[in-house]
Amino acid sequence: MTARDGAGRKGAGARGRRTGERGTGLRSVAGQVFALEALIALLVIAAVVFVTFYQARSDTERDASVRSLAVAEAFAKAPGIDAALASPDPTAVLQKRAEETRRATGVDFIAVLNRDGVRYTDSQPDLIGRRVTGDLNRAVVDGESYTELFRGAPNDAVRAVVPVVNDDGRVVGVVTSGVEVENISGAVRDRLPLLIGVAGGALVLAVGGAALVSRRLRRQTHGLGPTEMTRMKEHHEAVLHAVREGVLIVGPDRRLLLANDEARRLLGLTPDMERRHVSELGLDARTVELLESGRSATDEVHRAGDRLLAVSVRPTLPAGRESGCVMTMRDTTELAALTGRAAVARGRLQLLYEAGVRIGTTLEVVRTAEELAEVAVPRFADFATVELLEPVLRGEEPPPSAPATTEMRRTALSGLRPDQPLQPVGDTIRFDVPSTPMATALSAGHAMAQAELASAEGWREQDPEGAARALAYGMHSLLTVPLLARGVVLGMANFWRADTPEPFGDEDLSFAEELAARAAVAIDNARRFTREHAMAVTLQRSLLPRVLPDQSAVDVSYRYLPAKAGVGGDWFDVIPLPGARVALVVGDVVGHGLHAAATMGRLRTAVHNFSTLDVPPDELLGHLDELTARIDDRESEGPDGEARRREEGITGATCLYAIYDPASGACTVASAGHPGPALVAPDGRVEFPELAPGLPLGLGLGDVPFEATELLLPEGSKLVLFTDGLLEDRGRDLDAGLGLLRSALARPDRSPEQTCADVLATLLSPTPRDDIALLVARTRLLDRERIAEWEVARDPSAVSPVRNAAAAKLSEWGLDGLAFTAELVLSELITNAVRYGADPVRVRLLHDRTLICEVSDGSSTSPHLRHAAATDEGGRGLYLVAQYADRWGTRYGRRGKTIWAELRVGGGDAEPAVEAVPDLDALEDLAW
């Protein structure tokens, strides 16, 4: 029995003695429940009997139908039936057989009919020769067998009708068989006594169960009716929740049965304490002794924690019987005064704890100052301001001298109302008058309280107009405390009271100093971080590309965002390559801070240097990996080499290098442990091509090379390169990040700049843990009309036709001014390939920002620039190429090489001053 049951039982017993008829009858809840359960049981049993009876009848009719059809079909298809129907006297032949079959199968009749329905046989001989009633066309005309419920003479029956078909397929007669409805009903009635007996037993059991339940309910409710129980519940809820006096009910075994809300508040009880012994409730020893003794008490004063309670106790039953008790309690007037001071102390401790949690959540100086002001208002002050020295705001070391602290910048302001009279954030605050509370606190190095601002002459002298506004607003008390870290002043915190009538007192000073000390440490940490972060950002941005180079292969946009926690080692690059191609690079160095930024700069410089070799991406990553390993090995030399390698080595860097050729649309990509790119088709379809991932740089691949993947990109495709900081963040793994990136990219007809903005809007978190590099390149294809290619036979006589064809193509492009220079360069390059190269020899001209002349052959031998002597017949060819071309070089492929030269387009026709040049045909005879 719960405490509520006990309370209800006492009240119900008293009312039961006053109204004796309440214990029985349908007025009580128990009687109504019994009647309802009995009625439900009766209805359910009646429904079951009804359904069972009609189900049995239906089953019997169905069985009779099946049996009749089977008998009729068997008889109709028996051998000789069609012959008997064709005999002169079918009755003589079939009557006996029909009766034998009827008795054997248990049907009530079997009748053989001719096509007109006249009986040849029947179980009642006097019906032979008479026509049957009913329509037999389904059997006679359609040849269909069927069953039906027949009603008519001689008896209602379930009848089967089956046609008799001769060998020619013609219906020659009909066989009917069936069971009379009266026999079917008799079979069902035979089951009825058993069914009624079972229903009666079930009803007896149901009523008996309902009686037991009603009896149990009657004991628990004491025969109360619904209205009385509702009224008791309302009184019970009022005692539990609405009464402002604590009520405690204890049973005879001295266990807690009930405690209302006020009692729980006063005694600190929880709902799970019911049914516990009073000695286990954490009550005062005197209170426990009073409850265990069973004696009565009136307004005794007992302690409950830091409260004093006026307690009264009464037994729940008359004297002479084992009884529990009811204890009522209320807070006294003296308790309010005592608990008020205790609450203030607890509030200050709680505020200090919250300050430790809430101040310094970020490593930002301004935000930390704002957190200090927000913590203090409104629980300690009505308004709070924080002023910091200018060097502290910039992340620099604060000045050690006291005179330098007389001018500060207001950094944070918090108050109960926005219409405050104090100087706003950003203003310069001066403490020129030494007698101001601020200047006094700074010189003393500890907090100062000004109980009456109106009497602070120095404060009013410092800013008369501002002081007048503050006093008119209602500011009446000030507590100022310097923010000290490592013995150096960082700034000041000022706490003001206007709405709170009590002024600041001496008991507030220690609290303010503790609060300021915690905040000063957080501000100093933020200042140090600001300095280091600014240095790292400056270094990193100086190492990243400031502007992207001019090139025609791709339209490029990019984003770089340093992490909030510190600068990392992410980088990107766009590097123009010979042949109008372009290299796209992203990389990531593990870690944050100055070292990661410096390491990134070393790797980016190395990539630039290796790109001048014009090697495929996989070979470039191989060179970069070898260089990284050598750097790490040098870092590990010396006695503390391993520790220095862990701190200063660059192991853990990743890189993705891609080369795009606008002449063919081919893009070759290789990865050193870096996430692969996203490829956005012109129609918005997004793919993440499969790449051989490779290992991060510096791990030592040994004999396992990097692998390159070649992609064919349609014009207008976007190649999106990124670092993993874009995808991974708190609460989001790599797969979820890829899904968000796919949705952000899957929108066609956007520029690379719009794509960058959309990607960051979708994936960027407010405080990214890692820095982010994003590079979006939209591909272009060089116009096929600006590309010219020729195959060259390895015959010196083939040089002149190719040269002449090139001159014609230049004229078509409107580059007649470059014709002589281009013919000169091509003659030298083609002659060298024919003489010293290997098949196949190919020539290609590309008209881009420059005119690019390329001669390829199958040999890997590279020519070298040298200066011929005056008596040499040859050796001037490559020298002439170097003089006339803006740039030239050699690019190696999987087979053979390509020598290229770039000529400036539209840069003037002035030719370099070189030795006298003979005609171009003669140049073909000169050796390099």
PDB file of C-alpha atoms in Angstrom, residues 68 186 434 604:
ATOM      1  CA  SER A  68     -23.055 -33.744 -53.665  1.00  0.00           C
ATOM      2  CA  GLY A 186     -30.189 -31.444 -37.747  1.00  0.00           C
ATOM      3  CA  PRO A 434      45.797  60.231  -9.256  1.00  0.00           C
ATOM      4  CA  ARG A 604      55.764  24.739 -52.062  1.00  0.00           C
TER       5      ARG A 604
END
